[in-house]
Tab-separated table of C-alpha atoms in Angstrom:
chain	number	residue	atom	x	y	z
Q	1	MET	CA	12.904	39.605	-43.420
Q	2	VAL	CA	11.457	37.455	-40.619
Q	3	PRO	CA	12.498	33.809	-40.545
Q	4	ALA	CA	9.743	31.247	-40.927
Q	5	PRO	CA	8.728	29.512	-37.713
Q	6	THR	CA	10.165	26.063	-37.274
Q	7	THR	CA	8.048	23.081	-36.415
Q	8	VAL	CA	9.316	20.586	-33.883
Q	9	VAL	CA	7.978	17.081	-34.267
Q	10	ALA	CA	8.394	14.832	-31.282
Q	11	SER	CA	9.218	11.252	-32.034
Q	12	PRO	CA	7.327	8.605	-30.128
Q	13	ALA	CA	9.031	7.294	-27.036
Q	14	PRO	CA	10.684	3.954	-27.551
Q	15	SER	CA	8.494	1.175	-26.291
Q	16	ALA	CA	9.737	-1.102	-23.567
Q	17	PRO	CA	10.689	-4.519	-24.800
Q	18	THR	CA	8.100	-7.122	-24.062
Q	19	SER	CA	9.347	-9.930	-21.931
Q	20	ALA	CA	7.951	-13.265	-20.957
Q	21	PRO	CA	6.051	-13.356	-17.669
Q	22	THR	CA	8.276	-14.131	-14.725
Q	23	GLY	CA	5.572	-15.532	-12.456
Q	24	PRO	CA	4.563	-19.141	-12.018
Q	25	ILE	CA	3.452	-21.099	-15.068
Q	26	GLY	CA	0.491	-23.490	-14.929
Q	27	ALA	CA	0.306	-27.022	-16.317
Q	28	ASP	CA	-1.180	-25.605	-19.539
Q	29	GLY	CA	1.891	-23.421	-20.070
Q	30	LYS	CA	0.054	-20.178	-19.342
Q	31	PRO	CA	0.969	-17.827	-16.480
Q	32	LEU	CA	-0.892	-18.549	-13.258
Q	33	LYS	CA	-2.844	-15.828	-11.530
Q	34	PRO	CA	-3.059	-15.739	-7.722
Q	35	CYS	CA	-6.850	-15.815	-7.908
Q	36	CYS	CA	-6.795	-19.164	-9.731
Q	37	ALA	CA	-3.900	-20.868	-7.971
Q	38	CYS	CA	-4.297	-23.288	-5.052
Q	39	PRO	CA	-8.049	-23.842	-5.431
Q	40	GLU	CA	-8.195	-26.427	-2.631
Q	41	THR	CA	-6.678	-24.211	0.053
Q	42	LYS	CA	-8.540	-21.184	-1.273
Q	43	LYS	CA	-11.919	-22.898	-0.999
Q	44	ALA	CA	-11.225	-24.194	2.508
Q	45	ARG	CA	-9.981	-20.766	3.593
Q	46	ASP	CA	-12.976	-18.944	2.127
Q	47	GLN	CA	-15.491	-21.327	3.708
Q	48	CYS	CA	-13.796	-21.028	7.080
Q	49	VAL	CA	-13.716	-17.232	6.969
Q	50	PHE	CA	-17.346	-17.120	5.860
Q	51	ASN	CA	-18.530	-19.467	8.613
Q	52	LEU	CA	-16.211	-18.617	11.505
Q	53	GLY	CA	-14.641	-15.240	10.772
Q	54	GLU	CA	-11.122	-14.368	9.747
Q	55	GLU	CA	-9.732	-14.365	13.276
Q	56	ASN	CA	-10.679	-18.052	13.674
Q	57	CYS	CA	-9.113	-19.208	10.401
Q	58	LEU	CA	-5.520	-18.069	10.628
Q	59	ASP	CA	-4.191	-21.601	10.018
Q	60	MET	CA	-6.224	-21.894	6.797
Q	61	ILE	CA	-5.133	-18.430	5.681
Q	62	LYS	CA	-1.473	-19.256	6.320
Q	63	ALA	CA	-1.812	-22.599	4.515
Q	64	HIS	CA	-3.193	-20.838	1.432
Q	65	GLN	CA	-0.439	-18.223	1.549
Q	66	GLN	CA	2.169	-20.979	1.782
Q	67	CYS	CA	0.632	-22.791	-1.187
Q	68	LEU	CA	0.910	-19.591	-3.242
Q	69	ARG	CA	4.530	-19.101	-2.142
Q	70	ASP	CA	5.337	-22.699	-3.044
Q	71	LEU	CA	4.108	-21.968	-6.569
Q	72	GLY	CA	6.391	-18.958	-6.798
Q	73	PHE	CA	4.102	-16.062	-5.926
Q	74	LYS	CA	5.715	-13.360	-3.811
Q	75	ILE	CA	3.155	-12.557	-1.161
């Protein structure tokens, strides 16, 4: 007599626990995104780069990066 084949059923992998975002939180209580943070320095930086080229706007670029760091972004 031949034994019946056994069926192996894989259980789903345990899901990772969801945790609250660890990044900066905006005034509305929602997580900030780098693209939406520091709009003043971002606009000045973008206009400078567009008009003068990146190599001529290093101070504006650094100011925007510092603004993002001050909000808690790790860049």
